[in-house]
PDB file of C-alpha atoms in Angstrom:
ATOM      1  CA  UNK A   1      93.864  70.176  65.030  1.00 51.00           C
ATOM      2  CA  UNK A   2      92.268  73.868  65.594  1.00 59.00           C
ATOM      3  CA  UNK A   3      93.856  74.101  68.840  1.00 66.00           C
ATOM      4  CA  UNK A   4      97.386  74.358  67.359  1.00 72.00           C
ATOM      5  CA  UNK A   5      96.438  77.358  65.759  1.00 74.00           C
ATOM      6  CA  UNK A   6      97.858  80.363  67.811  1.00 73.00           C
ATOM      7  CA  UNK A   7      96.060  83.449  66.426  1.00 78.00           C
ATOM      8  CA  UNK A   8      92.749  83.241  68.497  1.00 81.00           C
ATOM      9  CA  UNK A   9      94.448  82.165  71.662  1.00 83.00           C
ATOM     10  CA  UNK A  10      97.239  84.457  71.433  1.00 85.00           C
ATOM     11  CA  UNK A  11      94.865  87.785  71.162  1.00 89.00           C
ATOM     12  CA  UNK A  12      92.848  86.098  74.124  1.00 90.00           C
ATOM     13  CA  UNK A  13      96.144  86.079  76.036  1.00 91.00           C
ATOM     14  CA  UNK A  14      97.130  89.412  75.305  1.00 93.00           C
ATOM     15  CA  UNK A  15      93.884  90.758  75.703  1.00 93.00           C
ATOM     16  CA  UNK A  16      93.824  89.283  79.399  1.00 92.00           C
ATOM     17  CA  UNK A  17      97.040  90.698  80.363  1.00 92.00           C
ATOM     18  CA  UNK A  18      95.944  93.930  79.163  1.00 93.00           C
ATOM     19  CA  UNK A  19      92.987  94.013  81.324  1.00 91.00           C
ATOM     20  CA  UNK A  20      95.036  92.722  83.963  1.00 89.00           C
ATOM     21  CA  UNK A  21      97.888  95.358  83.705  1.00 90.00           C
ATOM     22  CA  UNK A  22      95.528  98.383  82.969  1.00 93.00           C
ATOM     23  CA  UNK A  23      92.603  97.819  85.226  1.00 91.00           C
ATOM     24  CA  UNK A  24      92.947  94.998  87.829  1.00 88.00           C
ATOM     25  CA  UNK A  25      96.645  95.908  88.895  1.00 88.00           C
ATOM     26  CA  UNK A  26      96.392  99.557  89.913  1.00 89.00           C
ATOM     27  CA  UNK A  27      93.151  98.585  92.026  1.00 89.00           C
ATOM     28  CA  UNK A  28      95.373  95.868  93.618  1.00 86.00           C
ATOM     29  CA  UNK A  29      98.269  98.087  94.285  1.00 87.00           C
ATOM     30  CA  UNK A  30      96.151 100.796  95.839  1.00 89.00           C
ATOM     31  CA  UNK A  31      94.696  98.368  98.359  1.00 84.00           C
ATOM     32  CA  UNK A  32      95.541  99.264 102.062  1.00 80.00           C
ATOM     33  CA  UNK A  33      95.709  96.777 104.761  1.00 76.00           C
ATOM     34  CA  UNK A  34      93.470  97.804 107.789  1.00 81.00           C
ATOM     35  CA  UNK A  35      96.124  96.895 110.364  1.00 80.00           C
ATOM     36  CA  UNK A  36      99.641  98.053 109.761  1.00 77.00           C
ATOM     37  CA  UNK A  37     102.233  95.559 111.602  1.00 74.00           C
ATOM     38  CA  UNK A  38     103.833  96.708 114.481  1.00 76.00           C
ATOM     39  CA  UNK A  39     107.563  96.649 114.985  1.00 77.00           C
ATOM     40  CA  UNK A  40     108.939  93.598 116.791  1.00 73.00           C
ATOM     41  CA  UNK A  41     110.454  94.344 120.413  1.00 69.00           C
ATOM     42  CA  UNK A  42     114.412  93.890 120.547  1.00 70.00           C
ATOM     43  CA  UNK A  43     114.079  91.381 123.446  1.00 76.00           C
ATOM     44  CA  UNK A  44     114.171  87.821 122.528  1.00 74.00           C
ATOM     45  CA  UNK A  45     111.644  85.518 124.124  1.00 72.00           C
ATOM     46  CA  UNK A  46     112.703  83.524 127.071  1.00 80.00           C
ATOM     47  CA  UNK A  47     112.530  79.755 126.115  1.00 82.00           C
ATOM     48  CA  UNK A  48     110.850  77.422 128.648  1.00 83.00           C
ATOM     49  CA  UNK A  49     112.379  74.093 129.096  1.00 81.00           C
ATOM     50  CA  UNK A  50     110.160  71.078 128.034  1.00 80.00           C
ATOM     51  CA  UNK A  51     109.414  68.690 131.187  1.00 80.00           C
ATOM     52  CA  UNK A  52     108.675  65.453 129.758  1.00 78.00           C
ATOM     53  CA  UNK A  53     107.287  62.672 132.004  1.00 78.00           C
ATOM     54  CA  UNK A  54     109.746  59.698 130.763  1.00 72.00           C
ATOM     55  CA  UNK A  55     108.657  57.114 132.989  1.00 61.00           C
TER      56      UNK A  55
END
């Protein structure tokens, strides 16, 4: 059963992780979002009671 031979698959896995860590990860971390979230207000929202027609 050749799929149990770890030699080629281990090399593919190591190469894939190296590509991810060296090339893709810095590009992902350098990405800036266009809109920074604004801080929330200190006021709690006022709850409105639900009016259910029970009849």
